[in-house]
PDB file of C-alpha atoms in Angstrom:
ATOM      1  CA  UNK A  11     -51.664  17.400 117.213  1.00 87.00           C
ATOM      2  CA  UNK A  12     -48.304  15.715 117.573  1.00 90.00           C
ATOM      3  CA  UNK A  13     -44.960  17.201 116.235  1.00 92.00           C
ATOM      4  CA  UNK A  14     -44.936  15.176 113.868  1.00 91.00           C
ATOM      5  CA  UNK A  15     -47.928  15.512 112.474  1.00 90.00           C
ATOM      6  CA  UNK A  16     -47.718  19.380 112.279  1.00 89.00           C
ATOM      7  CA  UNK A  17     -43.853  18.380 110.765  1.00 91.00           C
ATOM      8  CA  UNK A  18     -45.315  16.311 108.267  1.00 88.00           C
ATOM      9  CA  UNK A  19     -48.384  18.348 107.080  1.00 82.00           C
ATOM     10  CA  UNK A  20     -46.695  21.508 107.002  1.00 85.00           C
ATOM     11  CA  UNK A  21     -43.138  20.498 105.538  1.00 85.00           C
ATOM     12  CA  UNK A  22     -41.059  22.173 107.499  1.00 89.00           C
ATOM     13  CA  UNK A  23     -38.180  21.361 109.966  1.00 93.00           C
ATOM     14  CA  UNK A  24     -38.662  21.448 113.532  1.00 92.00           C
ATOM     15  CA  UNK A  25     -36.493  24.651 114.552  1.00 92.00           C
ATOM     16  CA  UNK A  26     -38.738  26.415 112.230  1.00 93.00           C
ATOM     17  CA  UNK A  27     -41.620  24.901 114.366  1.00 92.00           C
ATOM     18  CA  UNK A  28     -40.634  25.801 117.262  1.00 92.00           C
ATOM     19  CA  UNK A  29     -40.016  29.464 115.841  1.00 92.00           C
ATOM     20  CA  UNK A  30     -43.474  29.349 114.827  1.00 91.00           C
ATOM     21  CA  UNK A  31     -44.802  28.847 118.558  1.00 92.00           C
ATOM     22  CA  UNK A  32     -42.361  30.998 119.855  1.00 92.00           C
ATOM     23  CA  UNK A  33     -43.682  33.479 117.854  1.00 91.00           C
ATOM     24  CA  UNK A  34     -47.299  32.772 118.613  1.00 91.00           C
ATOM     25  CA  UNK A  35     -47.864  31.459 114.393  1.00 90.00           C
ATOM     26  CA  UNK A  36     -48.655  28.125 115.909  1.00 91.00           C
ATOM     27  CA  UNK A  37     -50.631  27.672 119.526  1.00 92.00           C
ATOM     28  CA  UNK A  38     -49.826  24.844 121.494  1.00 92.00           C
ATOM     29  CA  UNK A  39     -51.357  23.006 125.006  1.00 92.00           C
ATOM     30  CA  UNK A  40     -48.586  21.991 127.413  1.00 91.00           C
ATOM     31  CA  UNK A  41     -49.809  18.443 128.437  1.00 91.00           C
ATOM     32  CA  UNK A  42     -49.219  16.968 132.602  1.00 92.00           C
ATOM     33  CA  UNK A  43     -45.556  15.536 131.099  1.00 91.00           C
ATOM     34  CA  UNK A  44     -44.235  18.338 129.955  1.00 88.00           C
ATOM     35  CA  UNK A  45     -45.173  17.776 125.945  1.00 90.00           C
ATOM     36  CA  UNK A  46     -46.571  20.507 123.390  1.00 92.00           C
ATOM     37  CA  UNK A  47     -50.105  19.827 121.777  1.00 93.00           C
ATOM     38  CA  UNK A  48     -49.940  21.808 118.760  1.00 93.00           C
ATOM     39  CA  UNK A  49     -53.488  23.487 118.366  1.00 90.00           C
ATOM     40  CA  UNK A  50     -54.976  21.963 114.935  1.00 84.00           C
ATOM     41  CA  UNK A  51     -56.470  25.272 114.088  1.00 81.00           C
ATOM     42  CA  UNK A  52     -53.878  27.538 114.108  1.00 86.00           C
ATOM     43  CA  UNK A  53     -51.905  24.645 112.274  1.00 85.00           C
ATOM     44  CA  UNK A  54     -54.566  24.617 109.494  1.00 78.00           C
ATOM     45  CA  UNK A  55     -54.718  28.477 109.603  1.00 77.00           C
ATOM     46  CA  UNK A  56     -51.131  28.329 108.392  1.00 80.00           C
ATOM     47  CA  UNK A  57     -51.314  25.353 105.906  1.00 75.00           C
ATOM     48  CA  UNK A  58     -54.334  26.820 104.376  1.00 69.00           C
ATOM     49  CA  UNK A  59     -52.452  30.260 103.918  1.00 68.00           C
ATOM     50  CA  UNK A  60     -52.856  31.315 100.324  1.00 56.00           C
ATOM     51  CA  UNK A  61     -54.273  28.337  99.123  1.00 61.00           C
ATOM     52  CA  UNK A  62     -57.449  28.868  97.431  1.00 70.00           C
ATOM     53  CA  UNK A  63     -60.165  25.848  99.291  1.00 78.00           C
ATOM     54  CA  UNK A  64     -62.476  24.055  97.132  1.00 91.00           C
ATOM     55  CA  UNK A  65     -66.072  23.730  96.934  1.00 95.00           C
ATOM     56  CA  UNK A  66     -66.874  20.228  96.168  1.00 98.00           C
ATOM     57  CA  UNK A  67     -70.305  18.740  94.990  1.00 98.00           C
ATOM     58  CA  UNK A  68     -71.267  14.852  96.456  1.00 98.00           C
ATOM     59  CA  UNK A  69     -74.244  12.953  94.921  1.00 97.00           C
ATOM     60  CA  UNK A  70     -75.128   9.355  95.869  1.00 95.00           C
ATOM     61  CA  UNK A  71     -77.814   7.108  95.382  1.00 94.00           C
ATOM     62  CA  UNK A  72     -78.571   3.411  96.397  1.00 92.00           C
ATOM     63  CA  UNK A  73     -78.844   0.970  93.506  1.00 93.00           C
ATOM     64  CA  UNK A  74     -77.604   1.090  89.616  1.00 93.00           C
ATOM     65  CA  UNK A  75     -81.624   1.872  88.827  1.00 93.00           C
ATOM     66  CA  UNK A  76     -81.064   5.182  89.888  1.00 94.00           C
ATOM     67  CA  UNK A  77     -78.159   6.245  87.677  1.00 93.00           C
ATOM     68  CA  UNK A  78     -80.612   8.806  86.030  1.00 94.00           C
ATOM     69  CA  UNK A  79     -81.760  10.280  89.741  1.00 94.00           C
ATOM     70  CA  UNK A  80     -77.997  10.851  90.337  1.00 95.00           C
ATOM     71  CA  UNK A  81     -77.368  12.660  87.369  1.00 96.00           C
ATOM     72  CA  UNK A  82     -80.541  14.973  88.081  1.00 95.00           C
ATOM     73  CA  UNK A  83     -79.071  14.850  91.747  1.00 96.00           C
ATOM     74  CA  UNK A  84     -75.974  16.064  90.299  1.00 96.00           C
ATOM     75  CA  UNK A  85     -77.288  19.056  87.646  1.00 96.00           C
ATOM     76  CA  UNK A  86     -79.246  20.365  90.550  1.00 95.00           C
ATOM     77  CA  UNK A  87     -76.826  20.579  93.224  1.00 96.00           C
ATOM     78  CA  UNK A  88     -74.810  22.414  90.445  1.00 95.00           C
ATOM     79  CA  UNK A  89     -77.543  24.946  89.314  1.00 95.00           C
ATOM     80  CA  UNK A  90     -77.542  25.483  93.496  1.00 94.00           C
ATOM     81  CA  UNK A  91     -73.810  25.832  93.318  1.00 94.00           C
ATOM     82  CA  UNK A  92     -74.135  28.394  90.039  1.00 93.00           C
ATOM     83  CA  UNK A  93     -77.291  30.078  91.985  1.00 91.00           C
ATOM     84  CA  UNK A  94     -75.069  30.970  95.344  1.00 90.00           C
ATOM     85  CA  UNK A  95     -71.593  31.779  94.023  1.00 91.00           C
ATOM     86  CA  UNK A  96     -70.096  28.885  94.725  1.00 92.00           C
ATOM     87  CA  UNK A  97     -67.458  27.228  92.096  1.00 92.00           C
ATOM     88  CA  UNK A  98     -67.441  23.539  91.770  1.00 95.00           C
ATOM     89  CA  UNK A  99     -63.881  22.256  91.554  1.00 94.00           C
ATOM     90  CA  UNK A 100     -64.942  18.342  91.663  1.00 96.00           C
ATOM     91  CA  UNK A 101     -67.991  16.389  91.425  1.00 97.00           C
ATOM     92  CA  UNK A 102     -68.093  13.375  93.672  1.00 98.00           C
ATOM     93  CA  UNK A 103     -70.269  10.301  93.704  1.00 97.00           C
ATOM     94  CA  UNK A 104     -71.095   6.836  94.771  1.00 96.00           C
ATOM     95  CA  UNK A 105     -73.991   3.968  93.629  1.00 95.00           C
ATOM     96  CA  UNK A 106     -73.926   2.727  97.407  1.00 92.00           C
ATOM     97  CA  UNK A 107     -75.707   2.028 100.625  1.00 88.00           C
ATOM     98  CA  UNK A 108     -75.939   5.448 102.959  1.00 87.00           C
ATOM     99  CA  UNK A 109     -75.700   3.008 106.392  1.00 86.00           C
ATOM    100  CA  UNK A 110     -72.376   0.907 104.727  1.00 85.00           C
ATOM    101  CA  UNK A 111     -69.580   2.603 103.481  1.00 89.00           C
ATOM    102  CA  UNK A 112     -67.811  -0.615 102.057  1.00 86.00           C
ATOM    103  CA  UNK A 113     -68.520   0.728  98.592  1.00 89.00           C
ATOM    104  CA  UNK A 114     -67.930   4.638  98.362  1.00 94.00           C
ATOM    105  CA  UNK A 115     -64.682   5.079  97.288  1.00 96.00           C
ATOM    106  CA  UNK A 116     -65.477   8.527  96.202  1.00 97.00           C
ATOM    107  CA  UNK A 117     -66.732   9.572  99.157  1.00 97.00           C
ATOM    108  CA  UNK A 118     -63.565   8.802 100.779  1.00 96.00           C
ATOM    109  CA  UNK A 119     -61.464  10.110  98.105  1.00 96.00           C
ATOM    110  CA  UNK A 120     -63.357  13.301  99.189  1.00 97.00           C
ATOM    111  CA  UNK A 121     -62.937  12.871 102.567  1.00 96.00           C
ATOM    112  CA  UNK A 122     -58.777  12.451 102.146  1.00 94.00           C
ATOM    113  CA  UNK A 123     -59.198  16.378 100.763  1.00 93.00           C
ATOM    114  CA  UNK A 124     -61.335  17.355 103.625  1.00 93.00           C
ATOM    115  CA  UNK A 125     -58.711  15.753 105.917  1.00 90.00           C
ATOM    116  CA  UNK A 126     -56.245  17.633 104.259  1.00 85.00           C
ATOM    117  CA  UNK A 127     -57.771  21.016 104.634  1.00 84.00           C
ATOM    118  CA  UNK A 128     -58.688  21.451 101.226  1.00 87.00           C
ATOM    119  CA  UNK A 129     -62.350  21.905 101.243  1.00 92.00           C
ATOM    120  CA  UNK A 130     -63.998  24.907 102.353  1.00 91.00           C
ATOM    121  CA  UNK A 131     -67.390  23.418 101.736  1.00 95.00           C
ATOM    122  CA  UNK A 132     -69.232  20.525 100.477  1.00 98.00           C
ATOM    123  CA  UNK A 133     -72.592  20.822  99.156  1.00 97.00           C
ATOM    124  CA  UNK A 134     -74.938  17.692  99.299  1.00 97.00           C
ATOM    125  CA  UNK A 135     -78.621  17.785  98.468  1.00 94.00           C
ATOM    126  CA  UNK A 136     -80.010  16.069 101.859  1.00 93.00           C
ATOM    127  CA  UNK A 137     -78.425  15.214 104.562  1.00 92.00           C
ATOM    128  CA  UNK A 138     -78.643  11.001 103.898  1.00 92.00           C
ATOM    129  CA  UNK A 139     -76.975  11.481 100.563  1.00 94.00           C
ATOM    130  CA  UNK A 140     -73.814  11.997 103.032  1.00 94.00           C
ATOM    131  CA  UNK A 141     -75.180   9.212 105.307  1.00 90.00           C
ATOM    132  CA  UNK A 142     -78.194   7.914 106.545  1.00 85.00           C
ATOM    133  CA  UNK A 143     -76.542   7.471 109.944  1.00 84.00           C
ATOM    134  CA  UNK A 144     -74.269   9.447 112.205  1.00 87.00           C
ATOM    135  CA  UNK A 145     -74.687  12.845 109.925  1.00 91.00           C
ATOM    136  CA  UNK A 146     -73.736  15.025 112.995  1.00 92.00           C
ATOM    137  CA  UNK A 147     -70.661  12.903 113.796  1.00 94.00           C
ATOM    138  CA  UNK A 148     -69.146  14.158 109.879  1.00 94.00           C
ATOM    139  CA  UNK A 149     -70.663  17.570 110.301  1.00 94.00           C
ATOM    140  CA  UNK A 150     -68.486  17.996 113.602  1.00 94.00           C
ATOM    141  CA  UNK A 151     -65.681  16.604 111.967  1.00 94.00           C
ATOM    142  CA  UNK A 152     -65.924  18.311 108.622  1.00 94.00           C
ATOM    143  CA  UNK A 153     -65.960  21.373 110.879  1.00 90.00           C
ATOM    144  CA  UNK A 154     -62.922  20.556 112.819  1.00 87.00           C
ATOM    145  CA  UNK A 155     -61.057  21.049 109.630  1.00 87.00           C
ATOM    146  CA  UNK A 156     -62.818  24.181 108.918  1.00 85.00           C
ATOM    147  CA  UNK A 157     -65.284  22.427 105.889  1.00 92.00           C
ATOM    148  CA  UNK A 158     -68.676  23.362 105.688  1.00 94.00           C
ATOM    149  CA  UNK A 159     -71.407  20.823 104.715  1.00 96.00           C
ATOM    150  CA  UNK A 160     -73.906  22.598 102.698  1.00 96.00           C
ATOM    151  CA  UNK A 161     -77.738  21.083 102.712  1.00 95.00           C
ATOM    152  CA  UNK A 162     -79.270  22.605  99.858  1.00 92.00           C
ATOM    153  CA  UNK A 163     -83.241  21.416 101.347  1.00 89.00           C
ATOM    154  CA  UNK A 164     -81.902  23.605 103.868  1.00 87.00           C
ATOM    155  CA  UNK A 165     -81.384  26.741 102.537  1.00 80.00           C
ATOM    156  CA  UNK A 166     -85.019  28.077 102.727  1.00 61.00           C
ATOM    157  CA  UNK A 167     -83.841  31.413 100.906  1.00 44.00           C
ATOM    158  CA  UNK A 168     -82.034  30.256  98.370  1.00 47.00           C
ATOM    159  CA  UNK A 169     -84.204  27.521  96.345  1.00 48.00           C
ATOM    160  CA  UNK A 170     -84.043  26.711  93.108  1.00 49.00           C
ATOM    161  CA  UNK A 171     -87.263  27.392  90.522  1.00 49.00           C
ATOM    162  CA  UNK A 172     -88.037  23.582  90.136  1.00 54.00           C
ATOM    163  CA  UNK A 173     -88.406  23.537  94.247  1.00 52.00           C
ATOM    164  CA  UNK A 174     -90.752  26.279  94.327  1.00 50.00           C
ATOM    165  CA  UNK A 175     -92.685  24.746  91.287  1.00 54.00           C
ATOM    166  CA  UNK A 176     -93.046  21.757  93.498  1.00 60.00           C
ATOM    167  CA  UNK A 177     -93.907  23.432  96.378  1.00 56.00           C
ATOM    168  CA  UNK A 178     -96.222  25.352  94.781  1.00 55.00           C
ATOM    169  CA  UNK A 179     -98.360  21.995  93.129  1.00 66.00           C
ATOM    170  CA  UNK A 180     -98.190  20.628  96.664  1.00 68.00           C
ATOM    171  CA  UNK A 181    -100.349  23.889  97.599  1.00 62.00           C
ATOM    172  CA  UNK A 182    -102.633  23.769  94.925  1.00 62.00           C
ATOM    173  CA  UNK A 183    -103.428  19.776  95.391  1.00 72.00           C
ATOM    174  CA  UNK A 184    -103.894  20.446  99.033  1.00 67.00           C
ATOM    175  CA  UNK A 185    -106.396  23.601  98.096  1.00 66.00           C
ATOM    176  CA  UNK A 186    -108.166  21.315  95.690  1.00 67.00           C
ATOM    177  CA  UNK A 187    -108.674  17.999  98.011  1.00 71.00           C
ATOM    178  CA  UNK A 188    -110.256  20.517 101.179  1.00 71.00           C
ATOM    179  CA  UNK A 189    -112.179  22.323  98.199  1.00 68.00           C
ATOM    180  CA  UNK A 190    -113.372  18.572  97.247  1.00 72.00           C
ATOM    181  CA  UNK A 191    -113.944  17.072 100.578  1.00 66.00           C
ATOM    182  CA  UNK A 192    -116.419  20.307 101.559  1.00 67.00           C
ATOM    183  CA  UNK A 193    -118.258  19.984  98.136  1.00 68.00           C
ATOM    184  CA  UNK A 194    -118.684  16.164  98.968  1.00 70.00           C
ATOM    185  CA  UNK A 195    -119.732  17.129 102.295  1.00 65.00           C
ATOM    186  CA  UNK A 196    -122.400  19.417 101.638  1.00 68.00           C
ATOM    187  CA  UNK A 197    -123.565  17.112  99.058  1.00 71.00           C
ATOM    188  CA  UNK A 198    -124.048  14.857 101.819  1.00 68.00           C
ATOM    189  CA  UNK A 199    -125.684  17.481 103.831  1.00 66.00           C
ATOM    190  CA  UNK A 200    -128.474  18.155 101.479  1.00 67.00           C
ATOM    191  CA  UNK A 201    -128.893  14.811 100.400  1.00 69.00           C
ATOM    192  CA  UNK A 202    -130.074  13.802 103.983  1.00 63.00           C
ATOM    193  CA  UNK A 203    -132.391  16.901 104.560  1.00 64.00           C
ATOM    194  CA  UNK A 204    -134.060  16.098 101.090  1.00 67.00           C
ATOM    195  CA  UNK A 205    -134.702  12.670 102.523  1.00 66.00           C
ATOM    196  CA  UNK A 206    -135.579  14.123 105.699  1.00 61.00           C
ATOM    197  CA  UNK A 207    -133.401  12.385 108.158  1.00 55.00           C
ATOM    198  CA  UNK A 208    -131.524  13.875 110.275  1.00 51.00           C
ATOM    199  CA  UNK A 209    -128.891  12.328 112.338  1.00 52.00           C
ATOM    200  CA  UNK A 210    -129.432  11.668 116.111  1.00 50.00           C
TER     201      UNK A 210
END
Protein backbone atom coordinates (compact mmCIF):
# COMPACT_ATOMS: atom_id res chain seq x y z
CA UNK A 1 0.00 0.00 0.00
CA UNK A 2 0.99 3.59 -0.60
CA UNK A 3 1.39 6.25 2.22
CA UNK A 4 -1.30 7.60 1.42
CA UNK A 5 -3.48 5.10 1.38
CA UNK A 6 -2.45 3.76 4.87
CA UNK A 7 -2.75 7.92 5.76
CA UNK A 8 -6.09 7.99 4.54
CA UNK A 9 -7.61 4.69 5.86
CA UNK A 10 -6.17 4.93 9.13
CA UNK A 11 -6.54 8.81 9.91
CA UNK A 12 -3.58 9.57 11.19
CA UNK A 13 -0.62 11.93 10.36
CA UNK A 14 2.41 10.71 8.86
CA UNK A 15 5.01 11.12 11.87
CA UNK A 16 2.68 8.91 13.66
CA UNK A 17 3.14 6.50 10.63
CA UNK A 18 6.33 6.40 10.55
CA UNK A 19 6.35 5.77 14.47
CA UNK A 20 4.21 2.96 13.75
CA UNK A 21 6.93 1.18 11.42
CA UNK A 22 9.56 2.21 13.49
CA UNK A 23 8.05 0.45 16.05
CA UNK A 24 7.26 -2.64 14.06
CA UNK A 25 2.92 -1.71 14.44
CA UNK A 26 3.02 -1.39 10.71
CA UNK A 27 5.43 -3.73 8.28
CA UNK A 28 6.63 -2.29 5.28
CA UNK A 29 8.69 -3.65 1.82
CA UNK A 30 11.50 -1.29 0.81
CA UNK A 31 10.95 -1.16 -3.04
CA UNK A 32 14.43 -0.93 -5.81
CA UNK A 33 13.94 3.23 -5.36
CA UNK A 34 14.20 3.51 -2.08
CA UNK A 35 10.14 3.76 -1.24
CA UNK A 36 8.18 1.96 1.73
CA UNK A 37 5.32 -0.57 0.74
CA UNK A 38 3.27 -0.58 3.71
CA UNK A 39 2.18 -4.33 4.27
CA UNK A 40 -1.84 -4.31 3.88
CA UNK A 41 -2.14 -6.79 6.64
CA UNK A 42 -0.56 -5.41 9.37
CA UNK A 43 -2.36 -2.09 8.18
CA UNK A 44 -5.77 -3.86 8.48
CA UNK A 45 -4.59 -5.58 11.73
CA UNK A 46 -4.47 -2.07 13.16
CA UNK A 47 -7.62 -0.50 11.53
CA UNK A 48 -9.60 -3.45 12.51
CA UNK A 49 -8.35 -3.08 16.23
CA UNK A 50 -11.39 -3.10 18.47
CA UNK A 51 -13.82 -2.90 15.95
CA UNK A 52 -16.27 -5.57 16.14
CA UNK A 53 -16.44 -7.16 11.97
CA UNK A 54 -19.69 -8.03 10.59
CA UNK A 55 -21.21 -11.06 9.31
CA UNK A 56 -23.20 -10.19 6.35
CA UNK A 57 -25.87 -12.39 4.51
CA UNK A 58 -26.04 -11.98 0.27
CA UNK A 59 -28.99 -13.54 -1.65
CA UNK A 60 -29.51 -13.07 -5.41
CA UNK A 61 -31.53 -14.44 -7.97
CA UNK A 62 -31.97 -13.84 -11.80
CA UNK A 63 -35.36 -12.48 -12.84
CA UNK A 64 -38.36 -10.59 -10.80
CA UNK A 65 -40.23 -14.32 -11.01
CA UNK A 66 -38.12 -15.38 -8.40
CA UNK A 67 -38.77 -12.76 -5.73
CA UNK A 68 -40.34 -15.63 -3.58
CA UNK A 69 -37.00 -18.04 -4.13
CA UNK A 70 -34.99 -15.05 -2.76
CA UNK A 71 -36.89 -14.59 0.19
CA UNK A 72 -36.68 -18.50 0.96
CA UNK A 73 -32.94 -17.92 -0.18
CA UNK A 74 -32.80 -15.35 2.38
CA UNK A 75 -34.74 -17.16 5.64
CA UNK A 76 -32.45 -20.05 5.03
CA UNK A 77 -29.17 -18.56 4.86
CA UNK A 78 -30.41 -16.92 8.17
CA UNK A 79 -31.62 -20.13 10.00
CA UNK A 80 -27.74 -21.24 8.79
CA UNK A 81 -26.50 -18.02 10.28
CA UNK A 82 -28.78 -18.65 13.71
CA UNK A 83 -27.65 -22.55 13.45
CA UNK A 84 -23.62 -21.65 13.54
CA UNK A 85 -23.36 -18.61 15.81
CA UNK A 86 -23.06 -16.25 13.46
CA UNK A 87 -24.98 -12.68 13.87
CA UNK A 88 -26.34 -11.10 10.81
CA UNK A 89 -25.68 -7.37 10.85
CA UNK A 90 -27.09 -6.75 7.10
CA UNK A 91 -28.93 -8.62 4.59
CA UNK A 92 -27.85 -7.97 1.05
CA UNK A 93 -29.48 -8.67 -2.28
CA UNK A 94 -29.83 -8.23 -5.95
CA UNK A 95 -32.69 -9.40 -8.84
CA UNK A 96 -29.66 -9.64 -11.41
CA UNK A 97 -27.62 -11.63 -13.84
CA UNK A 98 -24.62 -13.72 -11.88
CA UNK A 99 -22.19 -13.25 -15.30
CA UNK A 100 -23.14 -9.09 -15.46
CA UNK A 101 -22.78 -7.02 -12.66
CA UNK A 102 -24.38 -3.84 -14.35
CA UNK A 103 -27.32 -4.28 -12.01
CA UNK A 104 -26.17 -5.29 -8.35
CA UNK A 105 -25.88 -2.35 -6.57
CA UNK A 106 -26.11 -4.22 -3.38
CA UNK A 107 -23.61 -6.39 -4.04
CA UNK A 108 -21.29 -3.61 -4.41
CA UNK A 109 -22.56 -1.70 -1.58
CA UNK A 110 -21.31 -4.90 0.19
CA UNK A 111 -18.29 -5.08 -1.42
CA UNK A 112 -17.34 -1.12 -0.37
CA UNK A 113 -17.57 -2.78 3.46
CA UNK A 114 -15.47 -5.69 2.52
CA UNK A 115 -12.99 -3.20 1.00
CA UNK A 116 -13.06 -1.41 4.03
CA UNK A 117 -12.27 -4.22 6.35
CA UNK A 118 -15.49 -4.48 7.82
CA UNK A 119 -16.61 -7.93 7.12
CA UNK A 120 -15.32 -10.84 8.78
CA UNK A 121 -17.48 -13.13 6.73
CA UNK A 122 -20.09 -13.33 4.18
CA UNK A 123 -22.34 -16.15 3.96
CA UNK A 124 -23.94 -17.00 0.49
CA UNK A 125 -25.93 -20.14 -0.19
CA UNK A 126 -23.90 -21.40 -3.45
CA UNK A 127 -21.19 -20.22 -4.81
CA UNK A 128 -23.09 -18.57 -8.25
CA UNK A 129 -25.34 -16.57 -6.00
CA UNK A 130 -21.90 -14.49 -5.60
CA UNK A 131 -21.16 -15.07 -9.33
CA UNK A 132 -21.48 -17.48 -11.85
CA UNK A 133 -18.01 -16.56 -13.11
CA UNK A 134 -14.63 -15.82 -11.62
CA UNK A 135 -15.81 -17.08 -7.89
CA UNK A 136 -12.10 -17.77 -6.95
CA UNK A 137 -10.95 -14.35 -8.19
CA UNK A 138 -13.54 -12.67 -5.08
CA UNK A 139 -12.69 -15.49 -2.75
CA UNK A 140 -8.87 -14.43 -3.05
CA UNK A 141 -9.77 -11.03 -2.77
CA UNK A 142 -12.33 -11.22 -0.02
CA UNK A 143 -9.43 -12.97 1.72
CA UNK A 144 -6.89 -10.35 1.14
CA UNK A 145 -8.94 -8.22 3.40
CA UNK A 146 -9.27 -10.90 5.87
CA UNK A 147 -13.34 -11.74 4.83
CA UNK A 148 -14.42 -15.09 4.71
CA UNK A 149 -16.98 -16.28 2.09
CA UNK A 150 -19.12 -18.79 3.69
CA UNK A 151 -20.88 -21.59 1.23
CA UNK A 152 -23.51 -22.96 3.23
CA UNK A 153 -23.91 -26.33 0.42
CA UNK A 154 -20.55 -26.56 1.70
CA UNK A 155 -20.64 -27.09 5.11
CA UNK A 156 -21.34 -30.90 5.11
CA UNK A 157 -21.58 -30.82 9.08
CA UNK A 158 -23.55 -28.20 9.63
CA UNK A 159 -26.91 -28.59 7.43
CA UNK A 160 -29.97 -27.43 8.07
CA UNK A 161 -33.19 -30.02 8.74
CA UNK A 162 -34.92 -29.09 5.36
CA UNK A 163 -31.40 -30.27 3.56
CA UNK A 164 -31.34 -33.48 5.21
CA UNK A 165 -35.17 -33.94 4.52
CA UNK A 166 -34.20 -33.52 0.94
CA UNK A 167 -31.44 -35.57 0.98
CA UNK A 168 -33.10 -38.07 2.59
CA UNK A 169 -36.30 -38.26 -0.29
CA UNK A 170 -33.49 -38.31 -2.84
CA UNK A 171 -32.45 -41.75 -1.04
CA UNK A 172 -35.66 -43.16 -0.75
CA UNK A 173 -36.69 -42.35 -4.63
CA UNK A 174 -33.41 -43.81 -5.65
CA UNK A 175 -34.19 -47.12 -3.29
CA UNK A 176 -37.62 -47.25 -4.83
CA UNK A 177 -36.69 -46.86 -8.79
CA UNK A 178 -33.68 -49.96 -8.35
CA UNK A 179 -36.48 -51.76 -6.16
CA UNK A 180 -38.84 -51.10 -9.39
CA UNK A 181 -36.51 -51.71 -12.19
CA UNK A 182 -35.54 -55.43 -10.52
CA UNK A 183 -39.32 -56.21 -9.98
CA UNK A 184 -39.85 -55.22 -13.75
CA UNK A 185 -36.97 -57.25 -14.56
CA UNK A 186 -37.81 -60.41 -13.11
CA UNK A 187 -41.18 -59.96 -14.42
CA UNK A 188 -39.55 -60.07 -17.62
CA UNK A 189 -37.56 -63.01 -16.64
CA UNK A 190 -40.42 -65.27 -15.95
CA UNK A 191 -42.51 -64.06 -18.54
CA UNK A 192 -40.02 -65.46 -21.20
CA UNK A 193 -39.40 -68.90 -19.44
CA UNK A 194 -43.31 -69.32 -19.24
CA UNK A 195 -43.26 -68.81 -22.98
CA UNK A 196 -40.31 -70.85 -23.25
CA UNK A 197 -37.87 -68.73 -25.09
CA UNK A 198 -34.89 -68.12 -24.09
CA UNK A 199 -32.60 -65.59 -25.47
CA UNK A 200 -29.62 -66.61 -27.72
Amino acid sequence: MKAKEVLELLQISRPTLTKYVKEGIIKVHVLPNGRYDYDKESVYQLFNKGVERKTYIYARVSTPKQKADLENQIQMLKQFCFANGYSVSKVFSDIASGISFEKRKDFFRMLDDVLAGKVERVVISYKDRLSRVGFELFHHLFKKYHCEIVVMSEVGSEKLDSEEIFEEIISLLHCYSMKMYSKRKGEKIKQILSEGELPS
